[in-house]
Short mmCIF file of C-alpha atoms and ligand atoms in Angstrom, two decimals:
data_model
loop_
_atom_site.label_atom_id
_atom_site.label_comp_id
_atom_site.label_asym_id
_atom_site.label_seq_id
_atom_site.Cartn_x
_atom_site.Cartn_y
_atom_site.Cartn_z
CA MET A 18 -23.94 16.59 -3.48
CA ASP A 19 -26.17 14.69 -1.16
CA ILE A 20 -26.15 11.64 -0.11
CA ARG A 21 -28.51 9.42 1.61
CA LYS A 22 -27.63 6.20 -0.01
CA ILE A 23 -24.80 4.46 0.54
CA GLY A 24 -23.34 0.55 -0.98
CA ILE A 25 -20.52 -1.37 0.68
CA VAL A 26 -18.64 -3.81 -1.29
CA GLY A 27 -17.39 -6.62 1.10
CA ALA A 28 -18.59 -7.76 4.28
CA GLY A 29 -15.79 -8.60 6.28
CA GLN A 30 -14.74 -7.45 9.42
CA MET A 31 -14.31 -3.29 8.02
CA GLY A 32 -17.28 -3.79 5.96
CA ASN A 33 -18.98 -4.60 8.53
CA GLY A 34 -17.90 -1.53 10.82
CA ILE A 35 -19.57 0.37 7.96
CA ALA A 36 -22.13 -0.66 7.86
CA HIS A 37 -22.86 -0.27 11.51
CA VAL A 38 -21.40 3.37 11.56
CA CYS A 39 -23.13 4.43 8.06
CA ALA A 40 -26.53 3.03 9.38
CA LEU A 41 -26.51 4.73 13.28
CA ALA A 42 -26.06 7.97 11.47
CA GLY A 43 -28.56 7.67 9.41
CA TYR A 44 -27.45 6.20 6.45
CA ASP A 45 -29.76 3.24 4.23
CA VAL A 46 -27.45 0.73 3.68
CA VAL A 47 -26.75 -1.94 0.83
CA MET A 48 -24.13 -4.10 1.80
CA ASN A 49 -22.58 -6.61 -0.77
CA ASP A 50 -20.58 -9.80 -0.10
CA VAL A 51 -19.91 -12.32 -2.89
CA SER A 52 -20.74 -15.17 -0.21
CA GLN A 53 -23.48 -15.33 1.42
CA ASP A 54 -22.04 -16.74 5.12
CA SER A 55 -19.76 -13.04 5.15
CA LEU A 56 -23.21 -11.39 4.94
CA ASP A 57 -24.52 -13.56 7.92
CA LYS A 58 -21.83 -13.10 9.77
CA ALA A 59 -21.56 -9.84 9.53
CA LEU A 60 -25.47 -9.08 10.50
CA ALA A 61 -25.02 -11.10 13.19
CA LEU A 62 -22.09 -8.78 14.06
CA ILE A 63 -24.04 -5.76 13.52
CA ASP A 64 -26.45 -6.77 15.42
CA ARG A 65 -24.25 -7.21 18.89
CA ASN A 66 -21.90 -4.17 19.03
CA ILE A 67 -24.82 -1.99 18.45
CA GLU A 68 -26.33 -3.80 21.47
CA ARG A 69 -22.94 -3.84 23.13
CA GLN A 70 -24.00 0.42 22.26
CA VAL A 71 -27.19 0.49 23.49
CA SER A 72 -26.36 -1.32 27.07
CA LYS A 73 -23.32 1.19 28.02
CA GLY A 74 -25.86 3.72 27.61
CA ARG A 75 -24.50 5.68 24.68
CA ILE A 76 -27.54 5.26 22.43
CA THR A 77 -31.51 4.13 22.77
CA ALA A 78 -33.05 -0.01 21.66
CA GLY A 79 -34.55 2.18 19.05
CA ASP A 80 -31.93 3.98 17.57
CA LYS A 81 -29.27 0.49 17.25
CA SER A 82 -33.87 -0.10 15.60
CA ALA A 83 -34.05 2.53 13.04
CA ALA A 84 -30.44 1.70 11.87
CA MET A 85 -30.85 -1.99 12.07
CA ALA A 86 -33.33 -1.08 10.20
CA ARG A 87 -31.72 0.56 7.39
CA ILE A 88 -29.43 -2.35 6.65
CA THR A 89 -29.72 -4.45 3.88
CA THR A 90 -27.35 -7.10 2.03
CA THR A 91 -27.50 -8.68 -1.19
CA LEU A 92 -25.53 -11.11 -3.40
CA THR A 93 -25.48 -8.96 -6.42
CA LEU A 94 -23.67 -5.60 -7.28
CA ALA A 95 -26.07 -3.82 -9.59
CA ASP A 96 -28.80 -4.06 -6.05
CA LEU A 97 -25.98 -0.66 -5.22
CA GLY A 98 -27.04 0.74 -8.03
CA PRO A 99 -29.06 3.50 -6.61
CA SER A 100 -25.89 3.71 -4.13
CA ASP A 101 -25.42 8.02 -4.36
CA LEU A 102 -21.53 6.97 -2.05
CA ILE A 103 -20.35 3.61 -2.51
CA ILE A 104 -17.45 2.60 -0.23
CA GLU A 105 -15.66 -1.23 -1.76
CA ALA A 106 -14.17 -3.23 1.30
CA ALA A 107 -13.67 -6.45 -0.05
CA THR A 108 -10.17 -8.53 -0.12
CA GLU A 109 -6.73 -6.57 -0.34
CA ARG A 110 -5.72 -7.56 -3.69
CA GLU A 111 -6.41 -4.97 -7.01
CA THR A 112 -7.53 -7.02 -9.25
CA VAL A 113 -10.28 -8.04 -6.54
CA LYS A 114 -11.30 -4.15 -6.24
CA GLN A 115 -10.83 -3.45 -10.96
CA ALA A 116 -13.34 -6.69 -11.29
CA ILE A 117 -15.82 -4.60 -8.15
CA PHE A 118 -15.87 -1.97 -10.34
CA GLU A 119 -16.18 -2.38 -13.56
CA ASP A 120 -18.66 -5.15 -12.69
CA LEU A 121 -20.58 -2.38 -10.29
CA LEU A 122 -20.35 0.57 -13.33
CA PRO A 123 -23.04 -0.49 -15.13
CA HIS A 124 -26.15 -0.02 -12.60
CA LEU A 125 -24.49 3.54 -11.02
CA LYS A 126 -25.73 6.89 -11.87
CA PRO A 127 -22.89 8.73 -13.32
CA GLU A 128 -23.53 11.52 -10.03
CA THR A 129 -22.91 8.37 -8.17
CA ILE A 130 -18.85 8.76 -6.19
CA LEU A 131 -16.88 5.72 -5.81
CA THR A 132 -14.33 4.90 -3.04
CA SER A 133 -12.80 2.12 -1.64
CA ASN A 134 -11.33 1.23 1.53
CA THR A 135 -7.92 0.38 0.90
CA SER A 136 -5.19 0.00 3.15
CA SER A 137 -2.57 0.40 0.76
CA ILE A 138 -3.71 0.33 -3.29
CA SER A 139 -2.96 3.34 -5.48
CA ILE A 140 -6.38 5.13 -5.70
CA THR A 141 -5.41 7.14 -9.18
CA ARG A 142 -5.01 3.28 -11.42
CA LEU A 143 -8.01 2.38 -9.25
CA ALA A 144 -9.86 5.59 -10.55
CA SER A 145 -8.35 5.83 -14.22
CA ARG A 146 -9.76 2.48 -14.65
CA THR A 147 -13.37 3.40 -14.16
CA ASP A 148 -15.72 5.75 -16.35
CA ARG A 149 -15.42 8.67 -13.52
CA PRO A 150 -12.20 9.47 -12.18
CA GLU A 151 -12.75 12.76 -11.01
CA ARG A 152 -15.28 10.94 -9.19
CA PHE A 153 -13.40 7.90 -7.37
CA MET A 154 -11.41 8.20 -3.39
CA GLY A 155 -9.98 6.54 -0.90
CA PHE A 156 -12.06 6.23 1.85
CA HIS A 157 -9.74 4.99 4.55
CA PHE A 158 -11.64 3.03 7.77
CA MET A 159 -9.56 1.90 11.03
CA ASN A 160 -9.92 -1.43 12.41
CA PRO A 161 -12.21 -1.39 14.73
CA VAL A 162 -14.36 1.30 12.83
CA PRO A 163 -17.14 1.95 15.41
CA VAL A 164 -14.69 2.40 17.91
CA MET A 165 -11.29 5.00 15.98
CA GLN A 166 -11.79 7.22 15.82
CA LEU A 167 -9.60 8.46 11.89
CA VAL A 168 -10.54 8.68 8.65
CA GLU A 169 -7.72 8.98 6.09
CA LEU A 170 -9.78 10.77 2.55
CA ILE A 171 -6.74 10.06 -0.44
CA ARG A 172 -7.26 12.24 -3.75
CA GLY A 173 -6.20 10.55 -6.66
CA ILE A 174 -4.80 12.91 -9.28
CA ALA A 175 -7.93 13.58 -11.19
CA THR A 176 -9.93 13.90 -7.42
CA ASP A 177 -12.39 16.83 -8.31
CA GLU A 178 -12.91 19.25 -4.95
CA ALA A 179 -16.59 18.20 -5.25
CA THR A 180 -16.00 14.83 -4.20
CA PHE A 181 -14.12 15.41 -1.36
CA LYS A 182 -16.10 18.03 -0.19
CA ALA A 183 -19.29 15.56 -0.18
CA CYS A 184 -16.61 12.78 1.10
CA LYS A 185 -15.30 14.66 4.22
CA SER A 186 -19.11 15.57 5.33
CA VAL A 187 -20.14 12.18 5.38
CA VAL A 188 -17.01 11.76 8.22
CA ASP A 189 -18.40 14.43 9.50
CA ARG A 190 -22.03 13.43 9.80
CA LEU A 191 -20.61 9.60 11.11
CA GLY A 192 -18.98 12.15 13.64
CA LYS A 193 -15.15 11.22 12.94
CA THR A 194 -12.49 13.18 12.48
CA ALA A 195 -10.98 13.02 8.30
CA ALA A 196 -6.84 12.91 7.71
CA SER A 197 -5.69 14.34 4.35
CA ALA A 198 -3.09 11.94 2.68
CA GLU A 199 -1.16 11.63 -0.54
CA ASP A 200 -2.11 9.12 -2.94
CA PHE A 201 1.23 7.25 -2.49
CA PRO A 202 1.75 4.16 -1.38
CA ALA A 203 -0.52 3.05 2.12
CA PHE A 204 -0.84 6.79 1.87
CA ILE A 205 0.54 8.08 5.80
CA VAL A 206 -1.12 5.27 8.78
CA ASN A 207 0.35 2.43 6.70
CA ARG A 208 3.28 3.94 5.57
CA ILE A 209 4.21 4.23 9.43
CA LEU A 210 2.86 1.06 10.94
CA MET A 211 2.97 -1.64 9.01
CA PRO A 212 7.62 -1.51 8.26
CA MET A 213 7.07 -1.31 12.13
CA ILE A 214 4.66 -4.87 12.86
CA ASN A 215 7.65 -6.19 9.03
CA GLU A 216 10.45 -5.43 11.48
CA ALA A 217 8.28 -7.04 14.69
CA VAL A 218 8.29 -10.35 12.51
CA TYR A 219 11.71 -10.03 11.89
CA THR A 220 12.69 -9.72 14.93
CA LEU A 221 10.76 -13.19 15.58
CA TYR A 222 12.21 -14.55 13.19
CA GLU A 223 15.39 -13.83 13.38
CA GLY A 224 14.90 -15.58 17.42
CA VAL A 225 16.36 -11.66 18.82
CA GLY A 226 12.82 -12.37 21.34
CA ASN A 227 9.43 -14.46 21.17
CA VAL A 228 5.68 -13.37 20.27
CA LYS A 229 5.16 -12.75 24.15
CA SER A 230 8.40 -10.84 25.10
CA ILE A 231 7.83 -8.50 21.67
CA ASP A 232 3.92 -7.70 22.38
CA GLU A 233 5.27 -7.09 25.75
CA ALA A 234 8.05 -5.01 25.30
CA LEU A 235 6.69 -2.95 22.77
CA LYS A 236 3.36 -2.21 25.39
CA LEU A 237 5.74 -1.90 28.51
CA GLY A 238 8.70 0.15 25.86
CA ALA A 239 7.12 2.11 24.06
CA ASN A 240 3.45 2.57 25.65
CA HIS A 241 1.53 0.94 22.42
CA PRO A 242 -2.07 -0.39 23.28
CA MET A 243 -1.45 -2.85 21.51
CA GLY A 244 1.74 -4.55 20.38
CA PRO A 245 2.84 -5.57 17.06
CA LEU A 246 1.69 -8.99 16.67
CA GLU A 247 -0.97 -9.03 18.51
CA LEU A 248 -1.66 -5.85 16.28
CA ALA A 249 -0.89 -7.77 13.14
CA ASP A 250 -3.24 -10.63 14.59
CA PHE A 251 -5.96 -8.05 14.62
CA ILE A 252 -5.19 -6.37 11.26
CA GLY A 253 -4.98 -10.46 9.13
CA LEU A 254 -1.76 -11.05 8.15
CA ASP A 255 -3.49 -11.62 4.89
CA THR A 256 -3.65 -7.90 4.73
CA CYS A 257 -0.20 -6.49 6.51
CA LEU A 258 1.78 -9.31 3.34
CA ALA A 259 -0.38 -7.36 0.78
CA ILE A 260 0.32 -3.83 2.14
CA MET A 261 3.83 -4.70 2.59
CA ASN A 262 4.23 -6.14 -0.96
CA VAL A 263 2.69 -2.76 -2.77
CA LEU A 264 4.77 -0.73 -0.14
CA HIS A 265 8.04 -3.07 -1.76
CA ASP A 266 6.74 -2.76 -4.78
CA GLY A 267 5.65 0.74 -5.39
CA LEU A 268 8.52 1.97 -3.26
CA ALA A 269 11.08 0.15 -4.97
CA ASP A 270 12.88 0.05 -1.13
CA THR A 271 14.32 -2.41 0.52
CA LYS A 272 13.79 -1.46 3.73
CA TYR A 273 10.04 -2.59 2.89
CA ARG A 274 10.48 -6.41 2.09
CA PRO A 275 8.08 -8.18 3.17
CA CYS A 276 8.83 -10.57 6.38
CA PRO A 277 9.58 -14.65 4.72
CA LEU A 278 8.31 -15.94 8.08
CA LEU A 279 5.14 -13.39 7.52
CA THR A 280 4.50 -15.04 4.28
CA LYS A 281 5.04 -18.51 5.83
CA TYR A 282 2.16 -17.30 8.12
CA VAL A 283 0.03 -16.96 5.38
CA GLU A 284 0.79 -19.68 2.95
CA ALA A 285 -0.11 -21.35 5.91
CA GLY A 286 -3.48 -20.15 6.46
CA TRP A 287 -2.74 -18.30 9.83
CA LEU A 288 -4.06 -14.84 8.80
CA GLY A 289 -4.96 -14.08 12.66
CA ARG A 290 -7.68 -13.66 14.35
CA LYS A 291 -10.48 -13.91 11.90
CA THR A 292 -9.05 -17.61 11.16
CA GLU A 293 -8.54 -17.95 14.60
CA ARG A 294 -5.20 -18.61 14.31
CA GLY A 295 -1.58 -16.57 13.72
CA PHE A 296 0.85 -14.89 16.27
CA TYR A 297 -1.98 -16.13 18.48
CA ASP A 298 -3.99 -19.39 18.19
CA TYR A 299 -7.47 -18.15 19.25
CA ARG A 300 -8.92 -21.03 19.59
CA GLY A 301 -9.17 -21.51 23.84
CA GLU A 302 -9.66 -19.24 26.97
CA VAL A 303 -6.50 -17.56 26.32
CA PRO A 304 -4.52 -16.53 23.10
CA VAL A 305 -1.63 -18.70 24.04
CA PRO A 306 1.92 -17.29 21.09
CA THR A 307 2.68 -19.55 18.27
CA ARG A 308 6.07 -18.57 18.43
N1 NAD B 1 -8.54 -5.61 8.68
C1 NAD B 1 -8.12 -3.70 8.86
O1 NAD B 1 -7.47 -3.60 9.88
C2 NAD B 1 -7.78 -3.02 7.91
C3 NAD B 1 -7.74 -1.97 8.71
C4 NAD B 1 -8.51 -0.69 7.12
C5 NAD B 1 -8.61 -0.66 6.18
N2 NAD B 1 -8.67 -2.66 5.23
C6 NAD B 1 -8.46 -2.72 4.29
O2 NAD B 1 -10.25 -3.08 4.22
C7 NAD B 1 -11.03 -4.15 3.29
C8 NAD B 1 -10.72 -5.26 2.91
O3 NAD B 1 -10.46 -5.40 5.11
P1 NAD B 1 -11.36 -7.12 5.78
O4 NAD B 1 -9.50 -7.20 7.21
O5 NAD B 1 -12.91 -6.09 6.39
O6 NAD B 1 -11.03 -8.03 4.88
P2 NAD B 1 -11.81 -8.75 5.75
O7 NAD B 1 -10.94 -10.96 4.45
O8 NAD B 1 -11.98 -9.34 6.32
O9 NAD B 1 -13.21 -9.12 4.41
C9 NAD B 1 -12.74 -9.07 2.83
C10 NAD B 1 -14.51 -9.04 2.90
O10 NAD B 1 -14.72 -8.99 0.90
C11 NAD B 1 -15.58 -9.89 0.68
N3 NAD B 1 -14.74 -10.74 -1.54
C12 NAD B 1 -14.19 -10.96 -1.91
N4 NAD B 1 -13.95 -10.63 -2.73
C13 NAD B 1 -15.29 -9.97 -3.19
C14 NAD B 1 -16.07 -9.92 -4.20
N5 NAD B 1 -15.60 -9.33 -5.69
N6 NAD B 1 -17.10 -8.55 -4.25
C15 NAD B 1 -17.48 -8.79 -2.83
N7 NAD B 1 -17.62 -8.94 -1.75
C16 NAD B 1 -16.14 -9.64 -1.85
C17 NAD B 1 -15.18 -11.14 1.25
O11 NAD B 1 -15.71 -12.40 0.75
C18 NAD B 1 -14.78 -10.81 2.47
O12 NAD B 1 -16.05 -11.58 3.46
C19 NAD B 1 -8.66 -3.86 2.15
O13 NAD B 1 -8.71 -4.16 0.83
C20 NAD B 1 -8.16 -3.50 3.40
O14 NAD B 1 -7.40 -4.04 2.86
C21 NAD B 1 -8.46 -3.59 5.97
#
């Protein structure tokens, strides 16, 4: 299948990055969100991020203006109707994603491929509630999308080979590397990464270390480029909690129970970088630990 037009649902930190790389690779992109503010911020951010690539000499000013001209935004899901591929990147909540696919389906061409950028939710279950489970799969980018090389491709039980090949060809055209994962809670990367982040929050909760010592210990002691709490803020604490809940519910093992302190931060609305406060406070010149 020839994919030319990509519809992206959700213009948050992932949606804007996905729009950025797809437009630069030559795809026409229509980006949807429920919030005009999110759409405006996403476009401004894409412009800034692509400009940085121009100033580093990686692409030309002409590449930038062509990419920006390929992106349109809309508050109306129906405008994604002509898309060949949909990448859903809205909030990590199953009811939200289900409602999006339900509203979208009547506007789509029969051959359109549906995908979700979900970090953890069952692809098979999302697919089963659509009219095309064979043309549905997980298309899981890493954050920040323009920088990270990996895309996890997750087949649901019913996903057919043509759909997998079409999505793989998009990953190739983006210049990224696909890793194939089976449809079990949180797939590969987050199945391993999130329990580590959750354990770092337990280490903080139990007073074994503070934010600074925990992050420094993992950076200097395990050679991680970012500390786990810094990384949690970067991902978004609501997303981290949602993924831990999916692991806990889906695998029914108490080793995946979310740390109560992670829940507390989310209850406070301290979701990390996107709300300027999480394990660090980002409102000043330099990030300051909050514990
Ligand atoms: N943050 C990460 O590091 C990361 C990495 C890989 C995948 N993901 C996944 O990507 C998805 C998005 O995460 P994010 O970090 O970009 O979240 P985010 O909070 O930055 O953005 C979510 C966006 O979805 C929009 N939205 C909510 N309901 C909507 C609806 N009904 N229709 C259209 N838009 C809607 C919100 O307005 C917001 O702009 C999630 O499924 C998440 O698990 C996140």
